[in-house]
Coordinates of C-alpha atoms in Angstrom, one line a residue:
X1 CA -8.4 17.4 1.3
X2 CA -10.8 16.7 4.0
X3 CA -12.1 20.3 5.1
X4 CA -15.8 20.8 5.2
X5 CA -17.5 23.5 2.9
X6 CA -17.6 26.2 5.5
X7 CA -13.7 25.2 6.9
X8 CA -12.6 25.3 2.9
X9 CA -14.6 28.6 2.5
X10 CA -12.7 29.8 5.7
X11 CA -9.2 28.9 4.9
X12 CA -9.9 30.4 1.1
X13 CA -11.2 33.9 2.9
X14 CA -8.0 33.9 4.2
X15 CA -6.0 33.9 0.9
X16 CA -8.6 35.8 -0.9
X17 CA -10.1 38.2 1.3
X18 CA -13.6 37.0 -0.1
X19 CA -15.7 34.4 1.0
X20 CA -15.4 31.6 -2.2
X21 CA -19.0 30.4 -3.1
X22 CA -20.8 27.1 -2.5
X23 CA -20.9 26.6 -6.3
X24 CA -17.6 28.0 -7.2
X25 CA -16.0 25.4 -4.8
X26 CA -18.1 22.3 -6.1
X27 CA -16.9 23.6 -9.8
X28 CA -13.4 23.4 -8.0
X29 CA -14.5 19.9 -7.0
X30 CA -16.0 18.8 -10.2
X31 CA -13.2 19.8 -12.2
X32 CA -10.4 17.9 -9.9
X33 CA -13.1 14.6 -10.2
X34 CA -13.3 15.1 -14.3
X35 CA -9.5 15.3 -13.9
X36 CA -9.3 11.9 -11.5
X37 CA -11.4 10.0 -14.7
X38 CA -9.2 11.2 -17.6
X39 CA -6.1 10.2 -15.8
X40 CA -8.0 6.5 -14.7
X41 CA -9.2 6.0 -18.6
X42 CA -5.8 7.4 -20.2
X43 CA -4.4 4.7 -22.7
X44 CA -0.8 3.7 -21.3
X45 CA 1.6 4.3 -24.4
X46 CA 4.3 2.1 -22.7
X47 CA 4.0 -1.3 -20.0
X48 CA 6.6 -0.8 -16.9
X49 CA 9.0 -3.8 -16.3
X50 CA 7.9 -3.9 -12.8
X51 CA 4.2 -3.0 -10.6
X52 CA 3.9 -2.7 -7.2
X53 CA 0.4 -4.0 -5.9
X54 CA -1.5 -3.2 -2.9
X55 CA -5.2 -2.0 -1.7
X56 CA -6.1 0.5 0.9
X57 CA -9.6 1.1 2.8
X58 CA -11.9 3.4 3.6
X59 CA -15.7 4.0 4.3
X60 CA -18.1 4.9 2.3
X61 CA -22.1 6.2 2.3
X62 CA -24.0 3.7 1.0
X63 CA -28.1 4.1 0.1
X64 CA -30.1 1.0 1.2
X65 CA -33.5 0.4 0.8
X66 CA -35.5 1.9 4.0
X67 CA -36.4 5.6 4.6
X68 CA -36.4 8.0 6.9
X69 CA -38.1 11.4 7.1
X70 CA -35.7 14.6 8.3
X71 CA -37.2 17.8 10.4
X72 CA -38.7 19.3 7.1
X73 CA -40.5 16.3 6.6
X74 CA -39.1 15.5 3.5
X75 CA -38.1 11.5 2.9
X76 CA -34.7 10.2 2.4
X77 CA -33.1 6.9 1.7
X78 CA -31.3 6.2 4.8
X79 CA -27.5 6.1 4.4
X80 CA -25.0 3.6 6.2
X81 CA -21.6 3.2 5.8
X82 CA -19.8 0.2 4.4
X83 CA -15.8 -0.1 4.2
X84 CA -14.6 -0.4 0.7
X85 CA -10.5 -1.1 -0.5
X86 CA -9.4 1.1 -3.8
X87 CA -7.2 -1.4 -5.3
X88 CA -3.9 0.5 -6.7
X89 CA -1.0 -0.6 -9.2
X90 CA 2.2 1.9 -9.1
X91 CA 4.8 1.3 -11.8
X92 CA 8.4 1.7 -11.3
X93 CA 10.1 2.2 -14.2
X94 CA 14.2 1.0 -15.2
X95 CA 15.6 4.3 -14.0
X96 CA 13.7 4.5 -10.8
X97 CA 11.1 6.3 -11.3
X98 CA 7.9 5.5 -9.6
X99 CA 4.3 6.7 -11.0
X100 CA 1.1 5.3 -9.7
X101 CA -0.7 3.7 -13.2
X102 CA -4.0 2.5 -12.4
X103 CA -6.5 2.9 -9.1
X104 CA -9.9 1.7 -8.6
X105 CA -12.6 0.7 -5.9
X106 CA -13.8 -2.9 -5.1
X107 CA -16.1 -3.9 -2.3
X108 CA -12.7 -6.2 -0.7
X109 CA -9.1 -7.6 -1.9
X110 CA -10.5 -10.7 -3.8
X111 CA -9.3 -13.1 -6.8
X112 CA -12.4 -11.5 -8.9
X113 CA -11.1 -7.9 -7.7
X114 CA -7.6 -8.3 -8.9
X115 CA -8.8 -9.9 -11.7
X116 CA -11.5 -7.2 -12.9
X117 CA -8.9 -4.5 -11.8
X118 CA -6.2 -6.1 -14.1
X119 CA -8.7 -6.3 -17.1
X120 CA -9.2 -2.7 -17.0
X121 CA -5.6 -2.2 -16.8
X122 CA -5.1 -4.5 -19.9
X123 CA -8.2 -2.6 -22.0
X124 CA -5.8 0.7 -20.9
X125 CA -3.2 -1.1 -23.1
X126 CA -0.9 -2.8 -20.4
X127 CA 0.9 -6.0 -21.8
X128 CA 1.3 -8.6 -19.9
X129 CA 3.9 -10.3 -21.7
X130 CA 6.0 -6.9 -20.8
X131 CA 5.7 -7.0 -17.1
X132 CA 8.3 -8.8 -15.4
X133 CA 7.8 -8.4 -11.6
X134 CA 5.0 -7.9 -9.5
X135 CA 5.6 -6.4 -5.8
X136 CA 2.9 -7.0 -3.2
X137 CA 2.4 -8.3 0.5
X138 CA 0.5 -11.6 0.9
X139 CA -2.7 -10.4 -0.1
X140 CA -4.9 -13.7 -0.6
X141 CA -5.5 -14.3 -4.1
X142 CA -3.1 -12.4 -6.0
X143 CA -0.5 -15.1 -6.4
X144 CA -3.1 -16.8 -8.1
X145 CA -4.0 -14.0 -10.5
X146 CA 0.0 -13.0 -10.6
X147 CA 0.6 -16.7 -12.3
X148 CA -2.8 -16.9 -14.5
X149 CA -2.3 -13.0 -16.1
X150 CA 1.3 -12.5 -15.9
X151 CA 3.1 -15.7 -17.6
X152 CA 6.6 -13.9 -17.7
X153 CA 6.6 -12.3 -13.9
X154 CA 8.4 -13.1 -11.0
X155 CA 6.2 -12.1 -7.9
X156 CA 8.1 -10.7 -5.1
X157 CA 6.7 -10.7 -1.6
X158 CA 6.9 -7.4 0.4
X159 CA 10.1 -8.4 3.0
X160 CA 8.2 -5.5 5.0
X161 CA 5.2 -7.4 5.8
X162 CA 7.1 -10.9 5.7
X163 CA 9.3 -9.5 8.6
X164 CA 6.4 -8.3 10.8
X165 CA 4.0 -11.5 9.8
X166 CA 7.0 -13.6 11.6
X167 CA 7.0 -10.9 14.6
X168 CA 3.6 -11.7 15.2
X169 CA 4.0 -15.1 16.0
X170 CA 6.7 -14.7 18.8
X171 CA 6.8 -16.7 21.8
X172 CA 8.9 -15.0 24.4
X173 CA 10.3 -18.2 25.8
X174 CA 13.7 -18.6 27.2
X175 CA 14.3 -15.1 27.6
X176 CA 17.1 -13.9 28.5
X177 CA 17.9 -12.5 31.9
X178 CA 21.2 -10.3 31.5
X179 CA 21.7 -7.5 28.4
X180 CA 25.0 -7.2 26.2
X181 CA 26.5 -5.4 29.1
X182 CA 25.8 -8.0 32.0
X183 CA 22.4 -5.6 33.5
X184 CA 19.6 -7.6 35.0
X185 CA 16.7 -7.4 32.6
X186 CA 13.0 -6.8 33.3
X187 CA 10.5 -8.9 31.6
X188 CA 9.2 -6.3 29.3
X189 CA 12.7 -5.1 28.5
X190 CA 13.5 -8.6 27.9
X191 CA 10.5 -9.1 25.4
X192 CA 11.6 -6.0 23.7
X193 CA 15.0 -7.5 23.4
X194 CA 14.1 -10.6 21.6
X195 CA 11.9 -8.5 19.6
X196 CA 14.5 -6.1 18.6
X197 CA 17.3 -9.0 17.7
X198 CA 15.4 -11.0 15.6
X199 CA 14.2 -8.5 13.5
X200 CA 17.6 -6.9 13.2
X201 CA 18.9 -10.4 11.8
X202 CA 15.5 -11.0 9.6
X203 CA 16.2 -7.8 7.6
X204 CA 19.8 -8.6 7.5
X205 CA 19.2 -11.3 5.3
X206 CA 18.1 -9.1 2.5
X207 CA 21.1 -7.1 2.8
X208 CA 23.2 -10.1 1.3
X209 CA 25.0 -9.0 -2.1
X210 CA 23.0 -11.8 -3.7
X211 CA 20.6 -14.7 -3.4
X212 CA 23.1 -17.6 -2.7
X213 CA 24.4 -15.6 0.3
X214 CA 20.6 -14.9 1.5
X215 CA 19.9 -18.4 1.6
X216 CA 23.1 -19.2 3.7
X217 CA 22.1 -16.0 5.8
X218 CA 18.8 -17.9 6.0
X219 CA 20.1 -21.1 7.4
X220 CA 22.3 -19.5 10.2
X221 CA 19.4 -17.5 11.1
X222 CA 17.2 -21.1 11.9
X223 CA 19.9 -22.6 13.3
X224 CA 20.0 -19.4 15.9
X225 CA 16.3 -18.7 16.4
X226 CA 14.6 -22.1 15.6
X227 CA 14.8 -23.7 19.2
X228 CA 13.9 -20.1 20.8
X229 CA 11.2 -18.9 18.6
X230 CA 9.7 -21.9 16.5
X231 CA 6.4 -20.9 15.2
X232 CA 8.0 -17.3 14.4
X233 CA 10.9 -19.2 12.2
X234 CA 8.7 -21.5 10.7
X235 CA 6.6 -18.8 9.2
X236 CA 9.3 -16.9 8.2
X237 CA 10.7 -19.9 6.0
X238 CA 7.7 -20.5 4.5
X239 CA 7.9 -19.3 1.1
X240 CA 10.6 -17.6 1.4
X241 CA 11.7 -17.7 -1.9
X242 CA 9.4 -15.2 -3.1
X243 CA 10.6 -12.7 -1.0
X244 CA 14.0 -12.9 -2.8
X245 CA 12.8 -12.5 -6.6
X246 CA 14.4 -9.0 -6.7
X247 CA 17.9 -10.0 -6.7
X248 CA 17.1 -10.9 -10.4
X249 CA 17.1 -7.2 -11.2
X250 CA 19.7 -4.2 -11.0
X251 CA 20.7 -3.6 -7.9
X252 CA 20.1 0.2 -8.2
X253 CA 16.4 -0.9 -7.8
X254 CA 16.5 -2.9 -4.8
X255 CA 15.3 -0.7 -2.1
X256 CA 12.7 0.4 -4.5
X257 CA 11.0 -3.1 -5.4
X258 CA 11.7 -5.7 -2.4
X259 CA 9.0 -4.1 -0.4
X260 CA 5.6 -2.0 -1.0
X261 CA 6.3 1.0 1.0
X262 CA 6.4 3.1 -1.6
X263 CA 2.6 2.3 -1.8
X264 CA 2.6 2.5 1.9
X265 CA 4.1 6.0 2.3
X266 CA 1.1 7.0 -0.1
X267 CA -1.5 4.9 1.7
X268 CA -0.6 6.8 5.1
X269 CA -1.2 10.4 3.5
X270 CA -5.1 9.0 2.1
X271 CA -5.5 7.7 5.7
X272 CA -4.9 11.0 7.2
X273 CA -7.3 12.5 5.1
X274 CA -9.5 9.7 5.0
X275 CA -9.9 9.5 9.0
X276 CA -10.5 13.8 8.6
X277 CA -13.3 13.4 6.5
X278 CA -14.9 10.2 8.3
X279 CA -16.9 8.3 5.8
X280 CA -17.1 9.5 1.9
X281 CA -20.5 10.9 0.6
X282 CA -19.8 8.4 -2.2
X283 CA -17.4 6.4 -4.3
X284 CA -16.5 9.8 -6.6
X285 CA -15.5 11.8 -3.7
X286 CA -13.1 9.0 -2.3
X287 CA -11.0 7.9 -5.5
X288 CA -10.9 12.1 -6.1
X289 CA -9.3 12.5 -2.9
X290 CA -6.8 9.2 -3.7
X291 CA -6.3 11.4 -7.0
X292 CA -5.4 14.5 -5.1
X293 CA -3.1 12.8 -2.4
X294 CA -1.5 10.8 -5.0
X295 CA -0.7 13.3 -7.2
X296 CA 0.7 15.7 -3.9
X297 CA 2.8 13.0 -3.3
X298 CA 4.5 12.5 -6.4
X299 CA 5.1 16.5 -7.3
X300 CA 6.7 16.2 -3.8
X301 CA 8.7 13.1 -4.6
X302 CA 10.0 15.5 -7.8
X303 CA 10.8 18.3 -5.8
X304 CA 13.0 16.3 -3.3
X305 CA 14.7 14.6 -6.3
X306 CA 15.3 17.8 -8.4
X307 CA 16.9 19.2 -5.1
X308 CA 18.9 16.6 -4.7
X309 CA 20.3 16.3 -8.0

């Protein structure tokens, strides 16, 4: 969980009162890796209705070709690191619950990734035909898988990262120069403002009981925010639609499938870890730490849902 040998052997001397072994711990190690395979090769006995799509980075020790020699004088292939994206696909089954299905690492978020990644699910036994929604954020080339793989599917865009991509493309004119309450604003507290208002009616769009009203909601937000903030409402228009595919399903799943943070909360916990550990000895050691985190993370997510029931 991103603790060197000696800081693991530490922390265990602690507990135990002994000082664990190099090779006990790497048969520790081993054993969670063997357990990361088995539960990436399992065959999938049912297809969820809906996947939530999304990649997350890290870096990773690569070998190369040229050699260097170390004090001893023995020679090693020199190392480098190179960043690589483990692809994931969490399901989120008709009662709500979410369980990550299928994770694996690709040199970037391409067509041919998704593609390859998707293959592997299908060989685990996912139908396609089955699968009826795909969450993700606008990842380039997965609309086009989504449509080739996934006949049946509605693709629903992550409002999360729709939201922000428009925040990104504010202009700050025509700020204003007086708050609610008629106090002089500063320049920066007037950015902050505009940044603040907007957003607060972007999201309430998606709080409309259903998609007729959102589109309404839509248009009275353009007509507001069009002549102050252009380039931000144009790109908040554009395809729009497929930010509103979940209003097809029940409503007790809305919060869960309209965005990917579900993914995202996860993502954050492997960056912590990942960012500990700097860059992974190898490919193994990073998808066995995404195992670890992942699996933390939903016994967690159990606990806090037994208590609350």
């Amino acid at each position: 969980m991103g603790l060197s040998l000696r800081d693991l052997q530490e922390a265990l001397y602690e507990i135990l009162g002994a000082v664990l072994s190099v090779n006990a711990i790497n048969r520790i190690t081993l054993k969670a890796q063997k357990q990361m395979f088995q539960s990436r090769q399992t065959r999938l006995e049912e297809t969820p209705p809906i996947l939530i799509v999304d990649g997350v980075w890290a870096s990773v020790q690569c070998s190369s070709e040229d050699f260097w020699e170390d004090q001893a004088g023995h020679i090693r292939k020199l190392r480098h690191a190179e960043d690589r994206v483990i692809l994931v696909a969490m399901a989120v089954w008709p009662d709500g619950t979410q369980t990550v299905l299928h994770y694996e690492m690709a040199p970037q978020e391409s067509e041919a990734a998704w593609l390859l990644f998707f293959a592997h699910l299908w060989q685990r036994g996912l139908q396609p035909y089955s699968v009826k929604l795909i969450v993700s954020d606008g990842t380039t080339g997965l609309p086009k898988v989504i449509r080739a793989l996934f006949p049946l599917a509605q693709h629903q865009r992550c409002i999360t990262h729709k939201v922000r991509a428009m925040l990104r493309h504010l202009g700050y004119e025509q700020l204003p120069h007086l708050d609610a309450q008629g106090q002089e604003l500063s320049h920066s507290e007037a950015k902050k403002l505009r940044y603040s208002q907007i957003k607060h009616d972007a999201y309430a769009i998606y709080k409309a009981p259903d998609w007729e009203e959102a589109i309404v909601m839509l248009l009275v937000f353009a007509q507001k925010w069009t002549d102050l903030e252009p380039d931000a409402v144009r790109t908040f228009i554009k395809d729009f639609a497929l930010t509103l595919s979940f209003y097809d399903f029940d409503e007790s799943l809305h919060s869960l499938i309209r965005t990917s943070n579900a993914l995202e909360r996860l993502f954050r916990e492997f960056r912590t870890k990942a960012d500990e550990i700097g860059a992974f000895p190898n490919e193994e050691s990073c998808l066995a730490i995404f195992f670890l985190v992942s699996r933390r993370d939903h016994a967690k997510h159990d606990r806090l849902k037994n208590h609350g029931e």
